[in-house]
mmCIF file of C-alpha atoms in Angstrom:
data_model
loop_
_atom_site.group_PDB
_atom_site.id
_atom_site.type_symbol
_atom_site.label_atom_id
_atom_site.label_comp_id
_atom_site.label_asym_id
_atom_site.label_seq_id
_atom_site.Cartn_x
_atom_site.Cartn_y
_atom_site.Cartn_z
ATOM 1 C CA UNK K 1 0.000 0.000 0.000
ATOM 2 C CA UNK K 2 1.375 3.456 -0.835
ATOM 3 C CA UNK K 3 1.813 6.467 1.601
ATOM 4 C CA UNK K 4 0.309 9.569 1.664
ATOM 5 C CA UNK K 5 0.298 11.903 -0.867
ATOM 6 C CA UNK K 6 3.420 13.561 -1.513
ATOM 7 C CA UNK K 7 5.006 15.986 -4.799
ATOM 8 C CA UNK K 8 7.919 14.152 -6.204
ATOM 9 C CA UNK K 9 10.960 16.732 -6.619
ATOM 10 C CA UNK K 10 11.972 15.084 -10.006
ATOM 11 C CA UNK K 11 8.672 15.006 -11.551
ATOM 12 C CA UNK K 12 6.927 17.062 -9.860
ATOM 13 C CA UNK K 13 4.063 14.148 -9.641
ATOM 14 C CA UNK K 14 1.843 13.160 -7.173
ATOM 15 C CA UNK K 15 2.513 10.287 -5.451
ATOM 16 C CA UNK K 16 1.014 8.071 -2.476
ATOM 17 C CA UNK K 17 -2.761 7.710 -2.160
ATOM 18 C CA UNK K 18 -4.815 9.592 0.070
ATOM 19 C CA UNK K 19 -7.225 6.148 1.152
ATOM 20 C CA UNK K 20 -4.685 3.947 1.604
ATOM 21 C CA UNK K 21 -2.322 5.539 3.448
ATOM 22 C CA UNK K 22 -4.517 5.794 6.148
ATOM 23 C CA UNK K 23 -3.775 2.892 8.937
ATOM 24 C CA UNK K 24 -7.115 2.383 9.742
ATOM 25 C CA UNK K 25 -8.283 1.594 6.332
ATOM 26 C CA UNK K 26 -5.133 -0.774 6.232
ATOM 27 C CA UNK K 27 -5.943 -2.360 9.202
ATOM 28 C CA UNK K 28 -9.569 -3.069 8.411
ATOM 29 C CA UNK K 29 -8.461 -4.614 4.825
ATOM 30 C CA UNK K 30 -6.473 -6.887 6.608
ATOM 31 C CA UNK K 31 -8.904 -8.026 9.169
ATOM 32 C CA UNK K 32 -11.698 -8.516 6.789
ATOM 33 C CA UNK K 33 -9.818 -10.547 4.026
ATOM 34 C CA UNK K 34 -11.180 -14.173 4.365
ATOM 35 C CA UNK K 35 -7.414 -15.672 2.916
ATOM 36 C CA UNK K 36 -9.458 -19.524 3.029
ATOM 37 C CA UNK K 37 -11.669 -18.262 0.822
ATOM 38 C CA UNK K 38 -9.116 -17.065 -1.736
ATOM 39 C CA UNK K 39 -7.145 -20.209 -1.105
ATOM 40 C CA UNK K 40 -10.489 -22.332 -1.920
ATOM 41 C CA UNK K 41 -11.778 -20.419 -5.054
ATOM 42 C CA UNK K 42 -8.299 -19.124 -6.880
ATOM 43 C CA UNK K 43 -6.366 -21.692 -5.537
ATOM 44 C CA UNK K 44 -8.455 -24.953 -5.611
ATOM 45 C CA UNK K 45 -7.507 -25.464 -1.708
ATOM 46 C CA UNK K 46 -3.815 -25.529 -2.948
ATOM 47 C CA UNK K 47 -2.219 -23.203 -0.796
ATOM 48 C CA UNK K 48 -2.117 -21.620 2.788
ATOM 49 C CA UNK K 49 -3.284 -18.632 4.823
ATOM 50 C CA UNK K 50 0.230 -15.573 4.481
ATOM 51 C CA UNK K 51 0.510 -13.383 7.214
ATOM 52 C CA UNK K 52 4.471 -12.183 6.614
ATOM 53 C CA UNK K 53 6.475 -13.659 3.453
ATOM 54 C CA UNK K 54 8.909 -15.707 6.097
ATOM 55 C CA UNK K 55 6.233 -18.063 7.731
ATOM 56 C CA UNK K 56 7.831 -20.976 9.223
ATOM 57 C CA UNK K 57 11.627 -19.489 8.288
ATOM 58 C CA UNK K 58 14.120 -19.143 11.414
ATOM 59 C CA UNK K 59 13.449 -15.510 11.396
ATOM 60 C CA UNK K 60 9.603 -15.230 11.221
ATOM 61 C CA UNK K 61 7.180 -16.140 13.832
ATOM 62 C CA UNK K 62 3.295 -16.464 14.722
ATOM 63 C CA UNK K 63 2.750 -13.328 16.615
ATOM 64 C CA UNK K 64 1.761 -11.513 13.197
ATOM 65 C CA UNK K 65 -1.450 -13.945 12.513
ATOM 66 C CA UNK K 66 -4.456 -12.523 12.615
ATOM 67 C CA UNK K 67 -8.021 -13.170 13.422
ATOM 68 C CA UNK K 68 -8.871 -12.901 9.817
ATOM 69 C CA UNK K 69 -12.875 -12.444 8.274
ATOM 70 C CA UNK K 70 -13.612 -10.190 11.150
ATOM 71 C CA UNK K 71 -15.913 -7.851 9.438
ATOM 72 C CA UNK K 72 -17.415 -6.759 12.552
ATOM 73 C CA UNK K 73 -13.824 -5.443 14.344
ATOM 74 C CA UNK K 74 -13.257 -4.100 11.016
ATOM 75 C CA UNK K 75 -15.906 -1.975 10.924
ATOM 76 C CA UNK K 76 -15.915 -0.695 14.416
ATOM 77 C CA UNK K 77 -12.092 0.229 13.634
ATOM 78 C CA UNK K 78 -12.609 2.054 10.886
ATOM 79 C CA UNK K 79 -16.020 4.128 12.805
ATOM 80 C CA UNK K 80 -13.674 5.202 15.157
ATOM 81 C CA UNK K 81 -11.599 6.754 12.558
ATOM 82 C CA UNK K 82 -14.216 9.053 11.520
ATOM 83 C CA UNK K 83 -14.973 6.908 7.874
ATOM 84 C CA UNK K 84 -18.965 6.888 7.722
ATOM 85 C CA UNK K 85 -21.856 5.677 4.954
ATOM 86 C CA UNK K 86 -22.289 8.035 2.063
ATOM 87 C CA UNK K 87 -26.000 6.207 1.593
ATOM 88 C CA UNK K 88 -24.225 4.956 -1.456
ATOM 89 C CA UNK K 89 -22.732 2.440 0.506
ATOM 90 C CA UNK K 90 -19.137 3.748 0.157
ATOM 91 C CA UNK K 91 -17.316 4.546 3.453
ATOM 92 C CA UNK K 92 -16.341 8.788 3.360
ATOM 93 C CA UNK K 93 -14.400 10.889 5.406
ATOM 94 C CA UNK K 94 -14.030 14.735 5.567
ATOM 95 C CA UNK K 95 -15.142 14.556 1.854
ATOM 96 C CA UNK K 96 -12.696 11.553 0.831
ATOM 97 C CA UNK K 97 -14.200 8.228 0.174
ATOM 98 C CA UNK K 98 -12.874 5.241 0.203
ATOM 99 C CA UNK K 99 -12.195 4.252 -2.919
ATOM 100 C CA UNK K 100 -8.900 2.996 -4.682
ATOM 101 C CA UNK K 101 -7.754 1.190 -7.711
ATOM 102 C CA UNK K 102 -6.182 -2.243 -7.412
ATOM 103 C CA UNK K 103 -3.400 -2.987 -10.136
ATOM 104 C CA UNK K 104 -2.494 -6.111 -11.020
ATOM 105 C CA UNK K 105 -0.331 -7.708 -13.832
ATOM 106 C CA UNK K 106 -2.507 -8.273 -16.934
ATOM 107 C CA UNK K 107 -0.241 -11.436 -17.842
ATOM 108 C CA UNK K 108 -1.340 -12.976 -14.415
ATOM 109 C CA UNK K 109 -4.862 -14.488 -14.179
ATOM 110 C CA UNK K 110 -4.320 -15.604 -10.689
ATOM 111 C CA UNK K 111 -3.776 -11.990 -9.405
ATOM 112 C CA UNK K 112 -6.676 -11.194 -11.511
ATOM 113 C CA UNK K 113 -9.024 -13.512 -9.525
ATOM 114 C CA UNK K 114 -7.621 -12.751 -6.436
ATOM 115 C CA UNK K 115 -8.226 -9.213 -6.811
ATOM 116 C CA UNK K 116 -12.340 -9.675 -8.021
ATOM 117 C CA UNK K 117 -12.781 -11.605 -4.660
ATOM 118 C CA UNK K 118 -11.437 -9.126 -2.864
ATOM 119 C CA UNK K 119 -13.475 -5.972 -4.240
ATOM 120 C CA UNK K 120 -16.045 -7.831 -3.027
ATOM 121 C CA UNK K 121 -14.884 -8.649 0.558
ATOM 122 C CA UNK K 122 -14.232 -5.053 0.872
ATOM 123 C CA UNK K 123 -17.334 -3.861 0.105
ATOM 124 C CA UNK K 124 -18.672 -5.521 2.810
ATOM 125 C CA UNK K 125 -17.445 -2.721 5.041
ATOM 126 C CA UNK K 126 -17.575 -0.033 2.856
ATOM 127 C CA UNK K 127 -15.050 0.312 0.510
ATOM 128 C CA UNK K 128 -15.130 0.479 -2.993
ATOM 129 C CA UNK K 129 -12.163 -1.068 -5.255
ATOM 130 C CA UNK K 130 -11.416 -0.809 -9.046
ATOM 131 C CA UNK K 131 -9.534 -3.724 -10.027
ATOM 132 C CA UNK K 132 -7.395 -2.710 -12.836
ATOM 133 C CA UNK K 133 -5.390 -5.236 -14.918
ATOM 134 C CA UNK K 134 -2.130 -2.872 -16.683
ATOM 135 C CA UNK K 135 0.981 -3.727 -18.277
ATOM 136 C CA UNK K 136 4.243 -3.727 -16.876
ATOM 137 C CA UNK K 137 5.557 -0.413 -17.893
ATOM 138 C CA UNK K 138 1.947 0.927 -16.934
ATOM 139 C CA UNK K 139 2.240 -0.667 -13.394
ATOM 140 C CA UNK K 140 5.707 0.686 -12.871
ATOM 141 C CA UNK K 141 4.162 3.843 -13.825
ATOM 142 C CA UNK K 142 1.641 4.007 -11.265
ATOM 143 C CA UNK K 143 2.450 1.855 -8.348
ATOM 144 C CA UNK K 144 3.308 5.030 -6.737
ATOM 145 C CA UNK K 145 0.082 5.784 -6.521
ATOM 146 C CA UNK K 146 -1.851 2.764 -6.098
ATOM 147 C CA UNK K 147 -1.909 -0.692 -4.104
ATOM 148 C CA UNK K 148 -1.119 -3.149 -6.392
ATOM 149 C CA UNK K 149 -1.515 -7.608 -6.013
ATOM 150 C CA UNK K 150 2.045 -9.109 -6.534
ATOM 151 C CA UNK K 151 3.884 -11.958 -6.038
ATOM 152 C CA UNK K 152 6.834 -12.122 -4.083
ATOM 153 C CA UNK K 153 9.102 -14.294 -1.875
ATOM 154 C CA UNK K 154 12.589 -15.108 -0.432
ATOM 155 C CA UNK K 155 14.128 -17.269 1.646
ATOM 156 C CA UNK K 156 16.522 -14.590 3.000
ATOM 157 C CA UNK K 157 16.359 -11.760 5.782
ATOM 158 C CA UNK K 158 18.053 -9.240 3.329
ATOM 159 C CA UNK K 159 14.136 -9.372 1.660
ATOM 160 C CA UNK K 160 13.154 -7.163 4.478
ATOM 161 C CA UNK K 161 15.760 -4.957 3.676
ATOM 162 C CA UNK K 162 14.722 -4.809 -0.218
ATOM 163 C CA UNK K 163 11.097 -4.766 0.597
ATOM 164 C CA UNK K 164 10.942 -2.132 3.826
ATOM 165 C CA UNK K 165 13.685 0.182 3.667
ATOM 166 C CA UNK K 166 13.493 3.391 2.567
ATOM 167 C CA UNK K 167 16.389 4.061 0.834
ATOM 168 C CA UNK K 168 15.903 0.233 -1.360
ATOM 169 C CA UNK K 169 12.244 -0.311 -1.620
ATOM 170 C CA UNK K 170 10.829 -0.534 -4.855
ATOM 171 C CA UNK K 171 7.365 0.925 -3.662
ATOM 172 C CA UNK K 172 6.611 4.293 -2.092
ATOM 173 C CA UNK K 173 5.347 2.073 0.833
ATOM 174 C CA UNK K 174 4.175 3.769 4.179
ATOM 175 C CA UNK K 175 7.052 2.814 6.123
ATOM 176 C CA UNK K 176 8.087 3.955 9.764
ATOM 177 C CA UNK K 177 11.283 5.275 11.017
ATOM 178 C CA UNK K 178 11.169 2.874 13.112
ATOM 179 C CA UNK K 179 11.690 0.429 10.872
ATOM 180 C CA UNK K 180 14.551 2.119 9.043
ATOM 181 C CA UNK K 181 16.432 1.871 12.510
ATOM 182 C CA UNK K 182 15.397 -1.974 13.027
ATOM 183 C CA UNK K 183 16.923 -3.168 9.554
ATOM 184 C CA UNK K 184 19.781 -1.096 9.791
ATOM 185 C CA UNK K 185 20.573 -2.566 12.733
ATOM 186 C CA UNK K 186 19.901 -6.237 11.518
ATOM 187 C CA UNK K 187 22.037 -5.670 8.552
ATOM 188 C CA UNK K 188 24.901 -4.843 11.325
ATOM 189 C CA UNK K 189 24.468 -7.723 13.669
ATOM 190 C CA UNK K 190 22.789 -10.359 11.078
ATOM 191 C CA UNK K 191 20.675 -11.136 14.431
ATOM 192 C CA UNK K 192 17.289 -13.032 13.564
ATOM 193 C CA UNK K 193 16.237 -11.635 16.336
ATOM 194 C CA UNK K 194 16.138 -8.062 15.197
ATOM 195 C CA UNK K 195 14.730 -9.350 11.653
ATOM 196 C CA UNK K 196 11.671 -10.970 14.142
ATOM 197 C CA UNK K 197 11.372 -7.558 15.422
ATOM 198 C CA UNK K 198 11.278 -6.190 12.071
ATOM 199 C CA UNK K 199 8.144 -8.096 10.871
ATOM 200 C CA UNK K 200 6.476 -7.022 14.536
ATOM 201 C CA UNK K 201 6.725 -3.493 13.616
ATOM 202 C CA UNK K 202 5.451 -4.025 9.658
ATOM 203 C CA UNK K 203 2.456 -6.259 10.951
ATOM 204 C CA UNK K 204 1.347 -3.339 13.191
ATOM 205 C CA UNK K 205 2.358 -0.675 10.217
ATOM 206 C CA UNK K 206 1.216 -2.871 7.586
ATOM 207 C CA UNK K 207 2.925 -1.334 4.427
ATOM 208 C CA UNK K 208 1.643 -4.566 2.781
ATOM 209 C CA UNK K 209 -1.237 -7.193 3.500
ATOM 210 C CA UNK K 210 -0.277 -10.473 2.805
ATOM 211 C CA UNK K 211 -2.629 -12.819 1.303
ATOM 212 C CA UNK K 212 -1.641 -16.360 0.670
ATOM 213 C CA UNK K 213 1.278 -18.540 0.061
ATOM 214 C CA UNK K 214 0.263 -20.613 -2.934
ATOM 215 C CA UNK K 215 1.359 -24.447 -3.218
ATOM 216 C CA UNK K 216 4.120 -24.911 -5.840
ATOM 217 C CA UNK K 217 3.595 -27.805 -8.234
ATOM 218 C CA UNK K 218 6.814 -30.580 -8.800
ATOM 219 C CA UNK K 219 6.897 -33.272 -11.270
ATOM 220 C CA UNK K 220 8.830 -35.517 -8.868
ATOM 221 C CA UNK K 221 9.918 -39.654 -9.609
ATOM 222 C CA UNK K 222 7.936 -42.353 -8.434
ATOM 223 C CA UNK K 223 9.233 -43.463 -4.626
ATOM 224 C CA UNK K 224 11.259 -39.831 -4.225
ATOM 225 C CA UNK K 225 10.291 -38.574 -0.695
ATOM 226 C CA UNK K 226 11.136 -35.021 -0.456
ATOM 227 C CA UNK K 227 10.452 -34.586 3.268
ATOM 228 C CA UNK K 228 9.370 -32.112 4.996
ATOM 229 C CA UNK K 229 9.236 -28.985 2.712
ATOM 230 C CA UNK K 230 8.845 -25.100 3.433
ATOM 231 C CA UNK K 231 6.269 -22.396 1.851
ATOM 232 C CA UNK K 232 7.885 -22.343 -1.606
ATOM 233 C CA UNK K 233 9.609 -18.823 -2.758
ATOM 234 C CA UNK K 234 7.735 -17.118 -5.864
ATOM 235 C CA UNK K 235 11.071 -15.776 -6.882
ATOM 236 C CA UNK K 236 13.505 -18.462 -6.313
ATOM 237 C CA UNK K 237 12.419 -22.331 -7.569
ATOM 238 C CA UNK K 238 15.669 -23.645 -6.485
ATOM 239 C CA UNK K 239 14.907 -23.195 -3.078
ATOM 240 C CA UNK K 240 13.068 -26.484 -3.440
ATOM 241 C CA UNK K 241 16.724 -28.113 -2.710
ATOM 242 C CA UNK K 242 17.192 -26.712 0.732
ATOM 243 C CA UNK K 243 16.224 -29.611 2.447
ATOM 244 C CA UNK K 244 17.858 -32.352 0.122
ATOM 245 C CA UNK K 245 19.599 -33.795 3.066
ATOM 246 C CA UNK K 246 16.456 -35.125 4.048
ATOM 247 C CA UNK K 247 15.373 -36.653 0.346
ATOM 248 C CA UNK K 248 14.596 -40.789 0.492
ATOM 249 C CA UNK K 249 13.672 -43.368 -1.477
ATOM 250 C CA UNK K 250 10.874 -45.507 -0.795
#
């Protein structure tokens, strides 16, 4: 999700997005996404429920799920934030409604789906989303100014420094100071620790929601055991090989 509204000094361009940098609205997207039923009807049940890209890696932890499909907490979060019914059924505060256009890559079909079911989730509570299929020089274009569905994964730390720091991220994300100071001192000490501590502050910040990790499909020999694998990275295959150690034949 971008951050608010700023005037670039190259371009002089707008960037950010007035709805969705607002933490509230953030916070009630991610509570009100039902991730099972993505998984079910994009995914065919093929897949899991992605709360942080480094689920069940030695730096990423539980603390970050949430109590997902909670319409009702969603709605009483974003009430308190002063967003209230137009009587169109669009959410609007101090003449700003909520309403943003959701990009996704028109090469992926996946994204595509993913993005229908969730304009309607989030109309459930009151906000209104375009989804908006674009090409990749049109998305590069304009991700400054709107969320966008991608796919991405690592099985590294130095992802949270690609994806969250300010002077290397590829978004103009709404990221905290705070979180400048926590990677730069992870990069320093290489403590798993601090990259933990890391994906505590972005889960309360949320600069991104994440949705699911989708299974990754193997043509494997008859009698190979591969053990027990982890959530597959969308950018590296190979990672498939981590745990060859533990390979068999049956």
């Amino acid at each position: 999700f971008t951050a608010a509204p700023t005037k670039s000094d190259v371009t002089v361009k707008e960037t950010g997005n007035e709805v969705t940098s607002e933490w509230p609205i953030r916070q009630a997207i991610n509570l009100t996404v039902n991730r099972d039923y993505l998984i079910n009807e994009v995914l065919y049940g093929y897949g899991e429920a992605a709360y942080h890209d480094a689920d069940r890696l030695p730096w990423g932890y539980k603390e970050t799920e949430v109590e997902y499909n909670n319409i009702d907490k969603a709605k009483e979060i974003l009430q308190i934030a002063g967003w209230i019914d137009n009587e169109d059924g669009v959410l609007e505060k101090q003449g700003i409604e909520a309403k943003f256009k959701l990009l996704f890559l028109e090469s992926d079909p996946i994204a595509q789906s993913m993005g229908t079911l969730l304009m309607h989730q989030l109309a459930e509570i009151g906000i209104s989303v375009e989804v908006v299929s674009q090409n990749e020089k049109e998305i590069n274009s304009n991700k400054f100014n709107n969320p966008l569905i991608m796919r991405v994964g690592n099985h590294s730390p130095i992802d949270l420094y690609h994806r969250f720091h300010e002077d290397n991220s590829r978004m103009n994300l709404r990221i905290s100071a705070d979180v400048n100071q926590l990677v730069e001192g992870a990069l320093a000490s290489g403590d798993f620790k601090i990259w933990q501590s890391i994906l505590r502050q972005t889960a309360k910040d949320l600069p991104w929601i994440w949705l699911v990790h989708p299974d990754h499909l193997y043509y494997t020999k008859k009698g190979l055991n591969l053990g027990e694998t982890a959530f597959q990275s969308n950018e590296q295959p190979l990672f498939l090989l981590n745990n060859i150690e533990e390979w068999t034949w049956e």
